[in-house]
Short mmCIF file of N, CA and C and ligand atoms in Angstrom, two decimals:
data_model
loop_
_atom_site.label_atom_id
_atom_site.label_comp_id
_atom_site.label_asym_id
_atom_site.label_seq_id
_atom_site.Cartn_x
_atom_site.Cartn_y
_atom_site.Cartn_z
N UNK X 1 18.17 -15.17 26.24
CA UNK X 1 17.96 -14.07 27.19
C UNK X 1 17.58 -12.80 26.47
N UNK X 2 17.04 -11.71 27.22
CA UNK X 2 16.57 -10.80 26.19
C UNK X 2 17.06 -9.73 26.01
N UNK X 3 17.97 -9.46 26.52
CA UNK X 3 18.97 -8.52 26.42
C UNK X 3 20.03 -9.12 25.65
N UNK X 4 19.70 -10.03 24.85
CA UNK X 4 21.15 -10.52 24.13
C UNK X 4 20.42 -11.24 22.91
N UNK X 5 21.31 -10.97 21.91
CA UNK X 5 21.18 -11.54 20.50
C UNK X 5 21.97 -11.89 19.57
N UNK X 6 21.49 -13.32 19.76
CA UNK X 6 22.08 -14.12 19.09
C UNK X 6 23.02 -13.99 17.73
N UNK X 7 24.27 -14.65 17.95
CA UNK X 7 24.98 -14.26 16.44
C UNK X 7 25.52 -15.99 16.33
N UNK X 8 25.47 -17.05 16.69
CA UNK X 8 25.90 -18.34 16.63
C UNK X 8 25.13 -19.03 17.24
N UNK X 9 24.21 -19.96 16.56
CA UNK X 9 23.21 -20.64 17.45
C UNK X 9 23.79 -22.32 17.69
N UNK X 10 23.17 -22.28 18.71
CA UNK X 10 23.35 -23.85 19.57
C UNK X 10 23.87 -24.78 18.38
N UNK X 11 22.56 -24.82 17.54
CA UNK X 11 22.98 -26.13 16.30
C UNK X 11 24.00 -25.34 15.16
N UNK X 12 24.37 -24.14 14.97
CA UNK X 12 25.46 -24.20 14.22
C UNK X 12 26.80 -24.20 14.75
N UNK X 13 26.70 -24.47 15.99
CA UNK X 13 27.63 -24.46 16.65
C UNK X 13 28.40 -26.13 16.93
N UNK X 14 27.41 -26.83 17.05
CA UNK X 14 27.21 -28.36 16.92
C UNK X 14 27.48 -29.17 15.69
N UNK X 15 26.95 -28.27 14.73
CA UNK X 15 26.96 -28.55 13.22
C UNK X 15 28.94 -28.27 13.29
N UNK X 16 29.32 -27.09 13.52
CA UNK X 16 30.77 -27.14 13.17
C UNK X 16 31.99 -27.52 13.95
N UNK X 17 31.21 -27.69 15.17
CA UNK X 17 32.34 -28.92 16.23
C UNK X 17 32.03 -29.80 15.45
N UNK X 18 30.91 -30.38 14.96
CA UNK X 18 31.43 -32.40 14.43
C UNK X 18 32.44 -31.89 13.17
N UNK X 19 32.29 -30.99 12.56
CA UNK X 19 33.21 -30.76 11.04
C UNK X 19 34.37 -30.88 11.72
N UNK X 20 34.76 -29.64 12.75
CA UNK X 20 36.28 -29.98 13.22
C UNK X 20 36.66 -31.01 13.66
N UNK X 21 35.87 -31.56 14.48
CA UNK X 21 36.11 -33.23 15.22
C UNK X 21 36.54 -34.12 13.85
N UNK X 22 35.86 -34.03 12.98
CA UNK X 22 35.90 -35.43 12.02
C UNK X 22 37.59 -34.56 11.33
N UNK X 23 38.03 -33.56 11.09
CA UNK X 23 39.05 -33.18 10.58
C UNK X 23 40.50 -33.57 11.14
N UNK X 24 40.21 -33.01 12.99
CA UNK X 24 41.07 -33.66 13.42
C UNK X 24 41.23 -34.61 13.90
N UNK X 25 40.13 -35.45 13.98
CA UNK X 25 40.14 -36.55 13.93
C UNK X 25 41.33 -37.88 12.60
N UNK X 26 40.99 -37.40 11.44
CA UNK X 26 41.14 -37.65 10.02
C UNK X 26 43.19 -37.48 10.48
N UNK X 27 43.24 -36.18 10.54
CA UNK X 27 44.81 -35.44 11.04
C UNK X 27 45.45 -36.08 12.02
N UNK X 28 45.02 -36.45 12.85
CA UNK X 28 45.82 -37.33 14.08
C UNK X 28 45.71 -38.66 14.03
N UNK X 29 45.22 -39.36 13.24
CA UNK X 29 45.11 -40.94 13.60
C UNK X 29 46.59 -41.67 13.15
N UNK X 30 46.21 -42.21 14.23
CA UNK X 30 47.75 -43.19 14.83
C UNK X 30 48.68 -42.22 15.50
N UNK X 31 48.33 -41.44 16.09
CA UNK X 31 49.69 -40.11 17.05
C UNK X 31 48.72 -39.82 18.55
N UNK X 32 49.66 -39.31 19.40
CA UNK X 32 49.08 -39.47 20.59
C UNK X 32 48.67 -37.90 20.78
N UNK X 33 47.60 -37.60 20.87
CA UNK X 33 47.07 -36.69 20.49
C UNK X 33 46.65 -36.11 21.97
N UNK X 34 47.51 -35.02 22.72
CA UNK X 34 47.00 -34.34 23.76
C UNK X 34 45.89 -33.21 23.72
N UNK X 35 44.92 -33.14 23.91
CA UNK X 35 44.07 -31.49 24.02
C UNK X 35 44.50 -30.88 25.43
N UNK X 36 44.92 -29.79 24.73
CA UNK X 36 45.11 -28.39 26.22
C UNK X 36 43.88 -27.97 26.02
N UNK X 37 43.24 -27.66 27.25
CA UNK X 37 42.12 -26.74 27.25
C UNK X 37 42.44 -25.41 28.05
N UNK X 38 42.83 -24.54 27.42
CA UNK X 38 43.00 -22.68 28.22
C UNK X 38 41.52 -22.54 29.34
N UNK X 39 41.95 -22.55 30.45
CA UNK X 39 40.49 -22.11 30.92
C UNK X 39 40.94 -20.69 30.78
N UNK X 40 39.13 -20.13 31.60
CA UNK X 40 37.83 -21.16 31.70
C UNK X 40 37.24 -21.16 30.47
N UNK X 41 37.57 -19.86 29.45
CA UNK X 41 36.59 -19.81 28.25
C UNK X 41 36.44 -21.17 27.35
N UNK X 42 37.53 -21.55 27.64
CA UNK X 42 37.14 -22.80 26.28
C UNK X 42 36.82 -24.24 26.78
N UNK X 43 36.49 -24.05 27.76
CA UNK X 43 35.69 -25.50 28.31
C UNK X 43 34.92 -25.99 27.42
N UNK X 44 33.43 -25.35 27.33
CA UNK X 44 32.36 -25.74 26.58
C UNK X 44 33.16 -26.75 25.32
N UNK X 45 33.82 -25.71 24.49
CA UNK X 45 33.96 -25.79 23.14
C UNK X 45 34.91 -27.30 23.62
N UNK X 46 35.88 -27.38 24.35
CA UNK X 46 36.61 -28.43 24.81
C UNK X 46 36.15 -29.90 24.73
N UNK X 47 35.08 -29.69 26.01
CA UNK X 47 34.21 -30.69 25.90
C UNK X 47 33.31 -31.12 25.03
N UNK X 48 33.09 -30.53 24.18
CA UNK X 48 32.01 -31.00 22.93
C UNK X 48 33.11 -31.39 21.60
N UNK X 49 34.39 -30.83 21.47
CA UNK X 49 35.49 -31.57 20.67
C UNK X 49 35.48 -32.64 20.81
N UNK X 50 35.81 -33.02 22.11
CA UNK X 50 36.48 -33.97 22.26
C UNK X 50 35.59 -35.63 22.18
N UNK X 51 34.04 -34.82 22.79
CA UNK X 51 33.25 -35.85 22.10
C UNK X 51 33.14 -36.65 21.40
N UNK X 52 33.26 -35.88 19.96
CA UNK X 52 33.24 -36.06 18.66
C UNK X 52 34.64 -36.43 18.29
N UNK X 53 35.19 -36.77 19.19
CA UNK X 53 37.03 -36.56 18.27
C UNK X 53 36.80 -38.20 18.37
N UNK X 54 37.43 -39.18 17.31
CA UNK X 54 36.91 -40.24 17.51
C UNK X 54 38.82 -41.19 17.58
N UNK X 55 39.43 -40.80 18.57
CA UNK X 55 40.35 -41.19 18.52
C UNK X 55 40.69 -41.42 20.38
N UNK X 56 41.92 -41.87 20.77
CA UNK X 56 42.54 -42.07 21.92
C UNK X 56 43.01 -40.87 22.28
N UNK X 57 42.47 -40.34 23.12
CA UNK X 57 43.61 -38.86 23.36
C UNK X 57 43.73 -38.58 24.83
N UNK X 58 44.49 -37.02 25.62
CA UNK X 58 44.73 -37.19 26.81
C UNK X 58 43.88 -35.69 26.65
N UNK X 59 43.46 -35.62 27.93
CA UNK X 59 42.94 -33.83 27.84
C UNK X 59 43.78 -33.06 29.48
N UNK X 60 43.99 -31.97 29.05
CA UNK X 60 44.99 -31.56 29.94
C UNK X 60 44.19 -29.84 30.57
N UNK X 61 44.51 -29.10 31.08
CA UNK X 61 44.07 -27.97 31.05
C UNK X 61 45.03 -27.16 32.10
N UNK X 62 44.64 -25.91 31.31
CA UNK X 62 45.57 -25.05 32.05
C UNK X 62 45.07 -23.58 31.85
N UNK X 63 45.25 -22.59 33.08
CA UNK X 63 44.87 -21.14 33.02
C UNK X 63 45.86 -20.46 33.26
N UNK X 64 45.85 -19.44 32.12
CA UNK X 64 46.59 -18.20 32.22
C UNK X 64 45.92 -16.77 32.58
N UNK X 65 46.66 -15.71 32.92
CA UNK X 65 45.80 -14.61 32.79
C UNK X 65 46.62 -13.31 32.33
N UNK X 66 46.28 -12.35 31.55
CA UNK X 66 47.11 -11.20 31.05
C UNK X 66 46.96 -10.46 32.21
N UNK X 67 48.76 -9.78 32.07
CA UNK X 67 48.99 -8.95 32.97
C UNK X 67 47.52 -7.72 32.49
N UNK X 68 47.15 -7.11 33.54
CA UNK X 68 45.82 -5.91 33.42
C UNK X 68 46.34 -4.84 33.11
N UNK X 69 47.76 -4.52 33.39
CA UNK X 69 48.55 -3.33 33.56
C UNK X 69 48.68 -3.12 32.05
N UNK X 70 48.31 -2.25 31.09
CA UNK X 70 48.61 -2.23 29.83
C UNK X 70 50.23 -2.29 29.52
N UNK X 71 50.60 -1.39 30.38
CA UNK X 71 52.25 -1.15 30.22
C UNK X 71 52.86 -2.59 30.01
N UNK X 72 52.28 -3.46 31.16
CA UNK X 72 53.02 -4.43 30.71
C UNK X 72 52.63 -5.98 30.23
N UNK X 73 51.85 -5.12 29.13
CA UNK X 73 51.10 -6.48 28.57
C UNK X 73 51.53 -7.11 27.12
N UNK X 74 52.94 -6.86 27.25
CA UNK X 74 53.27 -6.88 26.05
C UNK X 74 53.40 -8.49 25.89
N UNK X 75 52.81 -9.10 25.70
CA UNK X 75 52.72 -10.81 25.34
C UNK X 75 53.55 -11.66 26.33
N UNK X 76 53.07 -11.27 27.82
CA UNK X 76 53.36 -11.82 28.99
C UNK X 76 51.86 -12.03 29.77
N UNK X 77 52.45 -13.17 29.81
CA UNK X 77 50.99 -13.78 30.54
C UNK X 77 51.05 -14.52 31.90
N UNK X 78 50.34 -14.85 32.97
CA UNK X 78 50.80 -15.56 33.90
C UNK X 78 50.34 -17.36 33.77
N UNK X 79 51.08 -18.09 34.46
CA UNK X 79 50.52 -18.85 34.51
C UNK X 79 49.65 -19.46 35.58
N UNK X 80 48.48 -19.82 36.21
CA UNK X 80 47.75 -19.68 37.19
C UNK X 80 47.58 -20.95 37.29
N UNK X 81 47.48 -21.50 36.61
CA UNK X 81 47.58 -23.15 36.77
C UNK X 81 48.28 -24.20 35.27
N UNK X 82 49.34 -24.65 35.76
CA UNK X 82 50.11 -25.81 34.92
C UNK X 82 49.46 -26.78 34.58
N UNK X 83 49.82 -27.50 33.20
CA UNK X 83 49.56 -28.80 33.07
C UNK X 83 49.82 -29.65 33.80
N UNK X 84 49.12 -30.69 34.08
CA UNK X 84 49.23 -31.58 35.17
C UNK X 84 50.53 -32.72 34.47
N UNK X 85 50.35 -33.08 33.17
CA UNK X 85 51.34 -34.28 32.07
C UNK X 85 52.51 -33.66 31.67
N UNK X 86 54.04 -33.81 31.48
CA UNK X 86 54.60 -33.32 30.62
C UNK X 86 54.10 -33.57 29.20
N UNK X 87 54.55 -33.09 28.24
CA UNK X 87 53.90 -33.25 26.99
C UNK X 87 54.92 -33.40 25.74
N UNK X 88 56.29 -33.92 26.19
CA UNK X 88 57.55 -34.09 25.55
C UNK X 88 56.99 -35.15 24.44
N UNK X 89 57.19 -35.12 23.15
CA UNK X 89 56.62 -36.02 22.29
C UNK X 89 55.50 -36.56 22.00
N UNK X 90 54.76 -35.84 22.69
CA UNK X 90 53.25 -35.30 22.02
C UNK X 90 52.72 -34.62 21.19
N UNK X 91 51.64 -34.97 20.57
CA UNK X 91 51.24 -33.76 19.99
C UNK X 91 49.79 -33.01 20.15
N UNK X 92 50.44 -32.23 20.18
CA UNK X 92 49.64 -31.27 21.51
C UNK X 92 48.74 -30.34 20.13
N UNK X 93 46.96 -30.14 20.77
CA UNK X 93 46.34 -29.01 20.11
C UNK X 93 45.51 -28.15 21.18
N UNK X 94 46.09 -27.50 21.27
CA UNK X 94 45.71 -26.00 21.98
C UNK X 94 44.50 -25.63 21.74
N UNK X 95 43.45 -25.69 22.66
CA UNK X 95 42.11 -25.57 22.32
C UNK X 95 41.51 -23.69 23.04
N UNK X 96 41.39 -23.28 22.14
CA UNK X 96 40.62 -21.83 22.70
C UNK X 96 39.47 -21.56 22.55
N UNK X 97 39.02 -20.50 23.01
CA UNK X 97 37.67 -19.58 22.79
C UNK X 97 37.15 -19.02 21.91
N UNK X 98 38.19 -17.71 21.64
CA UNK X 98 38.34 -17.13 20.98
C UNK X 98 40.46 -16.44 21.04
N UNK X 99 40.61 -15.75 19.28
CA UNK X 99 41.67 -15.45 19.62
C UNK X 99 41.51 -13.97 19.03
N UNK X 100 41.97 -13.17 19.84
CA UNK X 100 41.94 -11.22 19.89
C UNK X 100 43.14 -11.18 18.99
N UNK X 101 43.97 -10.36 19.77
CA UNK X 101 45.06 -9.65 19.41
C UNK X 101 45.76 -10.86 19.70
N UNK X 102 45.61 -11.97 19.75
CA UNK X 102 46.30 -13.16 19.83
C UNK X 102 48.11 -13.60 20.59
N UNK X 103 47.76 -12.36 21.70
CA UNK X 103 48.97 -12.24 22.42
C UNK X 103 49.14 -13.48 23.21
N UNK X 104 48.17 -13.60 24.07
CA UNK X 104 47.70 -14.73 25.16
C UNK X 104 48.30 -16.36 24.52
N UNK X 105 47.81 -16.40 23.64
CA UNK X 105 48.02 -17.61 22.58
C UNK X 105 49.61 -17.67 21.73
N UNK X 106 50.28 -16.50 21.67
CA UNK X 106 51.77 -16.46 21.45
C UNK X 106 52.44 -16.88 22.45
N UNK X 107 52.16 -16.16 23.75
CA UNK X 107 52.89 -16.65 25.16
C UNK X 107 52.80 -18.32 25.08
N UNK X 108 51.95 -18.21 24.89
CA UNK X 108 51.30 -20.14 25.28
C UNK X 108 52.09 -21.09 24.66
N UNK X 109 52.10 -20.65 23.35
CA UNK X 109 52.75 -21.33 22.45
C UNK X 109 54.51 -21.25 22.36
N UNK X 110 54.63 -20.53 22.61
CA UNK X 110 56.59 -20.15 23.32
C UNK X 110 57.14 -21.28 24.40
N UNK X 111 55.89 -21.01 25.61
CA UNK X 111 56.27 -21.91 26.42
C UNK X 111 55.80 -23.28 26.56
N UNK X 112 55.45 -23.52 25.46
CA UNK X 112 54.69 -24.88 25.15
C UNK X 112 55.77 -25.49 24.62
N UNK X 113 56.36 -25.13 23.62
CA UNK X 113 57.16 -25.38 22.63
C UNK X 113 58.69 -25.63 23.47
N UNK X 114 58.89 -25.27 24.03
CA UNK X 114 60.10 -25.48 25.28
C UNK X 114 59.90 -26.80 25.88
N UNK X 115 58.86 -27.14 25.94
CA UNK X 115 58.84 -28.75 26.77
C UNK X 115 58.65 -29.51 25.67
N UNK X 116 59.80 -29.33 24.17
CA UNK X 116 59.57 -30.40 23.48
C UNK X 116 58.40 -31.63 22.91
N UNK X 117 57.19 -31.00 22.56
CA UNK X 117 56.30 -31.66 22.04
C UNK X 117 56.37 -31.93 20.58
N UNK X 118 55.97 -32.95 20.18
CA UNK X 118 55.97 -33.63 18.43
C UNK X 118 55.82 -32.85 18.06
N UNK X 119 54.44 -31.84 18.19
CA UNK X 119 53.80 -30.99 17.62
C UNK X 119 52.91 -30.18 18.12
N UNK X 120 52.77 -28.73 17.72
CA UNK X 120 51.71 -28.32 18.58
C UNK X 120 50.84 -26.83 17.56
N UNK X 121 49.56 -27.34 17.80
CA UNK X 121 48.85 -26.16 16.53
C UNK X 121 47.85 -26.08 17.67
N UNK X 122 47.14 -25.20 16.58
CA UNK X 122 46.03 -24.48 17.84
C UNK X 122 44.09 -24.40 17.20
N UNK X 123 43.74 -25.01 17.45
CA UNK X 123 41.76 -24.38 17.58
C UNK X 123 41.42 -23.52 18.04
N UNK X 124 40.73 -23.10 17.37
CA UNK X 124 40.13 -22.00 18.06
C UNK X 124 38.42 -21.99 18.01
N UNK X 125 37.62 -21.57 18.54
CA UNK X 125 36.24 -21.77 18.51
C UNK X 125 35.60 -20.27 17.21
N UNK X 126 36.26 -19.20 18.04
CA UNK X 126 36.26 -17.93 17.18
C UNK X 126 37.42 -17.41 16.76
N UNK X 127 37.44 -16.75 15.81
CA UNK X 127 38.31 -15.82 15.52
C UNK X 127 38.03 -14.28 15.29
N UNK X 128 39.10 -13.62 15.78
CA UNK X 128 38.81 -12.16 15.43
C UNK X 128 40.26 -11.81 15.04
N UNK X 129 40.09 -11.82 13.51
CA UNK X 129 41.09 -11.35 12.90
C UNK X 129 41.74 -9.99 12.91
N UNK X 130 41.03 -9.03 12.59
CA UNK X 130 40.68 -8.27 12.73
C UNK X 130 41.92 -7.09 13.72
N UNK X 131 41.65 -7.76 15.14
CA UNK X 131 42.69 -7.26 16.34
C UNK X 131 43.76 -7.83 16.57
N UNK X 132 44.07 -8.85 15.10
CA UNK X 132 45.34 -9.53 15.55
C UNK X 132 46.56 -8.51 15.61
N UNK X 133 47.72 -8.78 16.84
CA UNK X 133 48.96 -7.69 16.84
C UNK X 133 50.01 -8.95 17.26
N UNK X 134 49.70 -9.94 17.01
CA UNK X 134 50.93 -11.09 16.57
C UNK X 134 50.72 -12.05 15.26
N UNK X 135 51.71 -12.44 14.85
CA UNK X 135 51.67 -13.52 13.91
C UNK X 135 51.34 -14.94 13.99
N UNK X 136 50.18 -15.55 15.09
CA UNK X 136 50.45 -16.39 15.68
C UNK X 136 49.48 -17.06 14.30
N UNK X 137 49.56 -18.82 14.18
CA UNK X 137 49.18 -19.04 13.14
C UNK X 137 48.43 -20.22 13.67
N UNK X 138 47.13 -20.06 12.98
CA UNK X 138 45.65 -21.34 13.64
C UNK X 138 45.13 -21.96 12.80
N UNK X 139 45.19 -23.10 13.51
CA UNK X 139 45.35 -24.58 12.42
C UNK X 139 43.42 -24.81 12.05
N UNK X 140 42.70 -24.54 13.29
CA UNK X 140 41.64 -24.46 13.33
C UNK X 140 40.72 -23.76 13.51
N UNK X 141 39.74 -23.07 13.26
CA UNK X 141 38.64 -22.09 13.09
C UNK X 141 37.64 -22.67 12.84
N UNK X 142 36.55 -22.29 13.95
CA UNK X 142 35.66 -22.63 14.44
C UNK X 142 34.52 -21.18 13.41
N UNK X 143 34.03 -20.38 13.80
CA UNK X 143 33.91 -19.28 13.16
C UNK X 143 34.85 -18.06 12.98
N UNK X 144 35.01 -17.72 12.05
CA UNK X 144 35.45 -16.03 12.03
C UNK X 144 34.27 -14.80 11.99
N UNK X 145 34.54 -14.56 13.11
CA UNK X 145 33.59 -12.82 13.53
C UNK X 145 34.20 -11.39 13.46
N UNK X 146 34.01 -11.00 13.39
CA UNK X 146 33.63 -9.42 13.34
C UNK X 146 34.17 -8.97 14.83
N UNK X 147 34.53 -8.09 14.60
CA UNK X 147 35.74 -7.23 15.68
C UNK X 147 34.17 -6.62 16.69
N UNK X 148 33.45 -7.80 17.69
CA UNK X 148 32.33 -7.21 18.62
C UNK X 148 32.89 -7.96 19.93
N UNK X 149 32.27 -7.62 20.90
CA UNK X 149 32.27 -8.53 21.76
C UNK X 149 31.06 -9.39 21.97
N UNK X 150 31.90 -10.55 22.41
CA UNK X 150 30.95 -12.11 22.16
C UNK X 150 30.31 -12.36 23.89
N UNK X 151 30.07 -13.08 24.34
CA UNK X 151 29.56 -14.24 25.05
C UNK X 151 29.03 -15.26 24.81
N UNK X 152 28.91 -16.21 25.86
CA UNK X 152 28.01 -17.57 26.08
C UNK X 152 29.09 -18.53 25.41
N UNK X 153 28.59 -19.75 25.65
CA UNK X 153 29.45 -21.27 25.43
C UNK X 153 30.84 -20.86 25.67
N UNK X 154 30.95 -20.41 27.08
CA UNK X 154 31.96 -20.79 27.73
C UNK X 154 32.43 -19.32 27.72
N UNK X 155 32.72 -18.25 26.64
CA UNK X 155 32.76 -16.77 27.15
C UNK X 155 32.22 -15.88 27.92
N UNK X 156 32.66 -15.47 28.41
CA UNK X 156 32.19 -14.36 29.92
C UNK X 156 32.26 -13.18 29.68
N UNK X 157 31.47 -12.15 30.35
CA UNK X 157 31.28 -10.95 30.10
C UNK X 157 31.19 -10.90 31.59
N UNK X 158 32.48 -10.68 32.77
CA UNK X 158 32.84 -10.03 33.95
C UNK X 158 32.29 -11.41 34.40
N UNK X 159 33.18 -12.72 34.40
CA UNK X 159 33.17 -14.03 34.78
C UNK X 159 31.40 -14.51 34.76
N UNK X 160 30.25 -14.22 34.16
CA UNK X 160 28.95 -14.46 33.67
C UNK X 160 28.64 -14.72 32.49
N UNK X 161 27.53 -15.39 32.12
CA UNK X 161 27.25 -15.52 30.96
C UNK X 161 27.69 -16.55 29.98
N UNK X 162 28.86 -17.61 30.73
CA UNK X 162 29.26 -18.74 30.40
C UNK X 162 28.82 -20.00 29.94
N UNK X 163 27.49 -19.76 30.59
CA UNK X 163 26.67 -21.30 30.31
C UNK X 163 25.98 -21.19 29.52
N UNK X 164 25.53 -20.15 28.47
CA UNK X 164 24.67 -19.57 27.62
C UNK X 164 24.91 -20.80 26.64
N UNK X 165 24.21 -21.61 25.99
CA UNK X 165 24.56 -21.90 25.00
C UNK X 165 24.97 -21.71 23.36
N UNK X 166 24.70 -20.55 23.29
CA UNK X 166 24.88 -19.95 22.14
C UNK X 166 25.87 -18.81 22.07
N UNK X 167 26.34 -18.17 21.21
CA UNK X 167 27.09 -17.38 21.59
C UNK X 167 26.20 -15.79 21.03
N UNK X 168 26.60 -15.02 21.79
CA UNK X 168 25.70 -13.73 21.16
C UNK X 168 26.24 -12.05 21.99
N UNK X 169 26.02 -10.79 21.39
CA UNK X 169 25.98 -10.02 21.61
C UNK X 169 25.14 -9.38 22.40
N UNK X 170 25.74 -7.86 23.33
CA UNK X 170 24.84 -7.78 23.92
C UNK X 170 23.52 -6.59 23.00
N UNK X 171 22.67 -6.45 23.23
CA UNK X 171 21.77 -5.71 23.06
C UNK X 171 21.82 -4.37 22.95
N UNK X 172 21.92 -3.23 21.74
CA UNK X 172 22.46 -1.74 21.77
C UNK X 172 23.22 -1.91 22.69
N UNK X 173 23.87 -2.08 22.67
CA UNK X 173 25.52 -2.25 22.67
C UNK X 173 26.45 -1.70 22.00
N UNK X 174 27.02 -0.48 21.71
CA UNK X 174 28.20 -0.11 20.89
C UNK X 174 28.96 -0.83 20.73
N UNK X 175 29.32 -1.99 20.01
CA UNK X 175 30.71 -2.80 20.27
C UNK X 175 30.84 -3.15 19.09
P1 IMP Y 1 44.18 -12.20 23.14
O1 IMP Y 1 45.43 -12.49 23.90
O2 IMP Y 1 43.98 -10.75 22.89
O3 IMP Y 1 44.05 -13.02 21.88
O4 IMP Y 1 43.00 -12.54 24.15
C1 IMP Y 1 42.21 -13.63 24.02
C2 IMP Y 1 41.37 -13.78 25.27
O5 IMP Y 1 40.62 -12.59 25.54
C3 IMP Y 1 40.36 -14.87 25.08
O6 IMP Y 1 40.85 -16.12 25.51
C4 IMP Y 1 39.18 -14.38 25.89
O7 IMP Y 1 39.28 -14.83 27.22
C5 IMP Y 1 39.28 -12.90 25.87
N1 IMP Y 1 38.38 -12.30 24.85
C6 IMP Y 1 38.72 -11.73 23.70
N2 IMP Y 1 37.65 -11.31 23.01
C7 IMP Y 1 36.57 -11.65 23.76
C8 IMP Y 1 35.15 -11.50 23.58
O8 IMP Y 1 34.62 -10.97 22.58
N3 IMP Y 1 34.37 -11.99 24.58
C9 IMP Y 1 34.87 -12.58 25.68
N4 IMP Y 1 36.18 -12.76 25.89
C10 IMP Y 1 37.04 -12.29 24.95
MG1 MG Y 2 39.91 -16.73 27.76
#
């Protein structure tokens, strides 16, 4: 599109889902291996994992959303839709988008960890180190970027811009 430019293209994006696929792939064999998918951002990236993941697994999904109210956004999140499986003796990998200030993804992981799973680590597609204001710790990285704002493959800019296949910035853009 032409108001937007590219910073992750289609095939390097493809190129480093099969790297992660064949990794955790390699990491889970012989364990029952659940994927959470956080909607909606991390669909794309979800579905093209799991492709490539060359093992037996369950895929689950679930949406949260941060309180808007700054006051009270202190690493409380809602939950808008539950996993459909319990996930007691599983091992569970938390599939994201991207992770910010990595609050969203602390909550997650608190109350994940309460329903007794084998194990549970996290992917991420991007990272932005950068704005982290928790200690939360990621097993997987997809790219690490630069403190901008992103879109496309599955990120939104005001619920649009999701199906983009690539991921990219917008155009003079201060960000
Ligand atoms: P966190 O709790 O601050 O880590 O928020 C992470 C969530 O914020 C992600 O799951 C995205 O939905 C959203 N987010 C953070 N940065 C961006 C961005 O650059 N583009 C689009 N969404 C973003
Ligand atoms: Mg999101």
């Amino acid at each position: 599109m032409e108001h937007l430019d590219i910073l992750i293209s289609e095939e390097e994006i493809k190129k480093r889902v099969k790297e992660l696929a064949k990794e955790i792939t390699k990491n889970y064999k012989g364990k029952d291996l659940c994927l959470i998918c956080v909607l909606k951002g991390a669909i794309m990236f979800m579905v093209d994992l799991a492709k490539e993941i060359d093992l037996l697994l369950e895929m689950d999904f679930m949406a949260v959303s941060s309180y808007g109210n700054e006051k009270t956004s202190s690493g409380v999140v809602k939950i808008i839709k539950d996993l459909d499986e319990p996930i007691e003796g599983k091992h569970v990998l938390i599939v994201e988008d991207i992770i910010d200030s990595g609050r969203t993804l602390s909550y997650l992981v608190k109350i994940l960890k309460d329903r007794k799973p084998a194990s549970i680590r996290i992917c991420t597609l991007l990272d932005k180190p950068e704005k982290r204001l928790t200690d939360v710790k990621v097993d997987y990285v997809g790219f690490t970027i630069e403190d901008k704002f992103v879109l496309g493959h599955g990120l939104d800019y005001m619920q649009k811009y999701r199906n983009i296949p690539y991921i990219a910035v917008m155009k003079d853009e201060d960000n």
